[in-house]
Short mmCIF file of C-alpha atoms in Angstrom, two decimals:
data_model
loop_
_atom_site.label_atom_id
_atom_site.label_comp_id
_atom_site.label_asym_id
_atom_site.label_seq_id
_atom_site.Cartn_x
_atom_site.Cartn_y
_atom_site.Cartn_z
CA GLN A 4 -232.81 58.16 80.49
CA VAL A 5 -230.85 60.71 78.40
CA GLN A 6 -229.00 59.68 75.26
CA LEU A 7 -226.53 61.94 73.50
CA THR A 8 -225.73 61.54 69.80
CA GLU A 9 -222.69 63.26 68.33
CA SER A 10 -221.85 64.07 64.74
CA GLY A 11 -219.50 66.23 62.65
CA GLY A 12 -216.07 64.81 63.29
CA GLY A 13 -213.59 64.04 60.57
CA LEU A 14 -210.31 64.92 58.90
CA VAL A 15 -209.47 68.55 58.30
CA GLN A 16 -206.33 70.46 57.24
CA PRO A 17 -204.60 72.90 59.60
CA GLY A 18 -206.30 76.27 59.45
CA GLY A 19 -209.59 74.71 58.49
CA SER A 20 -212.95 74.65 60.25
CA LEU A 21 -215.30 72.02 61.56
CA VAL A 22 -218.66 72.02 63.40
CA LEU A 23 -219.62 69.35 65.93
CA SER A 24 -223.21 68.69 66.97
CA CYS A 25 -224.65 66.84 69.94
CA ALA A 26 -228.35 66.12 70.28
CA ALA A 27 -230.02 64.93 73.48
CA SER A 28 -232.91 62.55 72.99
CA GLY A 29 -236.29 62.72 74.71
CA SER A 30 -237.92 65.55 76.63
CA ILE A 31 -235.72 67.26 79.24
CA PHE A 32 -237.52 69.22 81.91
CA SER A 33 -234.58 70.07 84.18
CA ILE A 34 -231.99 72.82 83.97
CA TYR A 35 -228.78 71.48 82.48
CA THR A 36 -225.33 72.54 81.33
CA MET A 37 -223.80 71.13 78.19
CA GLY A 38 -220.18 70.99 77.26
CA TRP A 39 -217.47 69.53 75.04
CA TYR A 40 -214.46 67.58 76.31
CA ARG A 41 -211.59 66.09 74.35
CA GLN A 42 -209.05 63.37 74.90
CA ALA A 43 -205.90 62.69 72.88
CA PRO A 44 -204.20 59.26 73.10
CA GLY A 45 -202.34 58.87 76.38
CA THR A 46 -203.77 62.04 77.89
CA GLN A 47 -206.49 62.96 80.37
CA ARG A 48 -209.86 64.11 79.19
CA GLU A 49 -210.07 67.90 79.37
CA LEU A 50 -212.84 70.48 79.20
CA VAL A 51 -212.89 72.42 75.95
CA ALA A 52 -216.01 74.55 76.33
CA ALA A 53 -219.25 74.65 78.35
CA ILE A 54 -222.53 76.57 78.12
CA THR A 55 -225.29 76.98 80.71
CA SER A 56 -229.03 76.98 80.06
CA GLY A 57 -228.87 80.80 80.18
CA GLY A 58 -226.14 81.00 77.59
CA SER A 59 -223.09 81.71 79.76
CA THR A 60 -219.95 80.18 78.27
CA ASN A 61 -216.54 79.08 79.41
CA TYR A 62 -213.55 78.06 77.23
CA ALA A 63 -210.20 76.46 77.76
CA ASP A 64 -207.40 78.97 77.18
CA SER A 65 -206.07 76.90 74.30
CA VAL A 66 -209.24 77.40 72.21
CA LYS A 67 -210.33 80.93 73.16
CA GLY A 68 -210.88 83.06 70.06
CA ARG A 69 -211.00 80.01 67.81
CA PHE A 70 -213.86 77.85 69.10
CA THR A 71 -217.48 78.83 69.75
CA ILE A 72 -220.02 76.84 71.72
CA SER A 73 -223.76 77.39 71.30
CA ARG A 74 -227.00 75.66 72.06
CA ASP A 75 -230.51 75.39 70.70
CA ASN A 76 -232.76 74.68 73.69
CA ALA A 77 -235.76 73.90 71.51
CA LYS A 78 -233.79 71.07 69.89
CA ASN A 79 -231.82 70.07 73.01
CA THR A 80 -228.72 70.40 70.87
CA VAL A 81 -225.29 71.86 71.51
CA TYR A 82 -222.75 72.85 68.85
CA LEU A 83 -219.04 73.48 68.74
CA ARG A 84 -217.71 75.57 65.89
CA MET A 85 -213.97 75.11 65.52
CA ASN A 86 -211.98 77.59 63.43
CA SER A 87 -208.26 77.92 62.72
CA LEU A 88 -207.71 74.28 63.66
CA LYS A 89 -204.26 73.15 64.69
CA PRO A 90 -202.67 69.67 64.78
CA GLU A 91 -202.78 69.83 68.59
CA ASP A 92 -206.57 69.94 68.40
CA THR A 93 -206.54 66.33 67.21
CA ALA A 94 -208.51 64.25 69.72
CA VAL A 95 -211.74 62.39 70.35
CA TYR A 96 -214.31 64.95 71.32
CA TYR A 97 -217.06 64.00 73.79
CA CYS A 98 -220.35 65.80 74.46
CA ASN A 99 -221.48 66.07 78.09
CA LEU A 100 -224.81 66.98 79.62
CA LEU A 101 -225.08 67.78 83.34
CA ILE A 102 -228.38 67.94 85.17
CA ILE A 103 -227.87 70.73 87.70
CA ALA A 104 -230.46 69.60 90.28
CA THR A 105 -229.02 66.12 90.70
CA SER A 106 -225.43 66.49 89.45
CA LYS A 107 -226.13 63.57 87.10
CA GLY A 108 -223.98 63.57 83.99
CA TYR A 109 -224.35 61.91 80.59
CA TRP A 110 -221.76 61.34 77.84
CA GLY A 111 -221.91 61.10 74.10
CA GLN A 112 -220.14 58.32 72.24
CA GLY A 113 -217.26 60.53 71.09
CA THR A 114 -216.36 61.77 67.63
CA GLN A 115 -212.85 61.79 66.16
CA VAL A 116 -211.29 65.00 64.97
CA ILE A 117 -207.99 64.79 63.09
CA VAL A 118 -206.14 67.94 62.01
CA SER A 119 -203.39 67.04 59.59
CA SER A 120 -201.87 67.97 56.24
#
């Protein structure tokens, strides 16, 4: 069983930066993709960024040029560096891990990001 532990959320001013981390517990022997989703109150959860085991990335148009996703396979950890933050980035951010072979997905507990003056 895979468990994801998120950290790094908090309150930041517009234009500021924040880095989120998500660590997967245990040994993982399958190929997997990791990603970050976010959900604001009253809205649907949306994909922010994703990264494959080989390092290929994909970003939502709203965060391109501002956010960077990366992973450390040795640590089974994914990061999301967020620069030039805007109030509309305010949301709960969720880490996701997808096992490619089985299409089994796992979710982190969520971490709150608030961008406000």
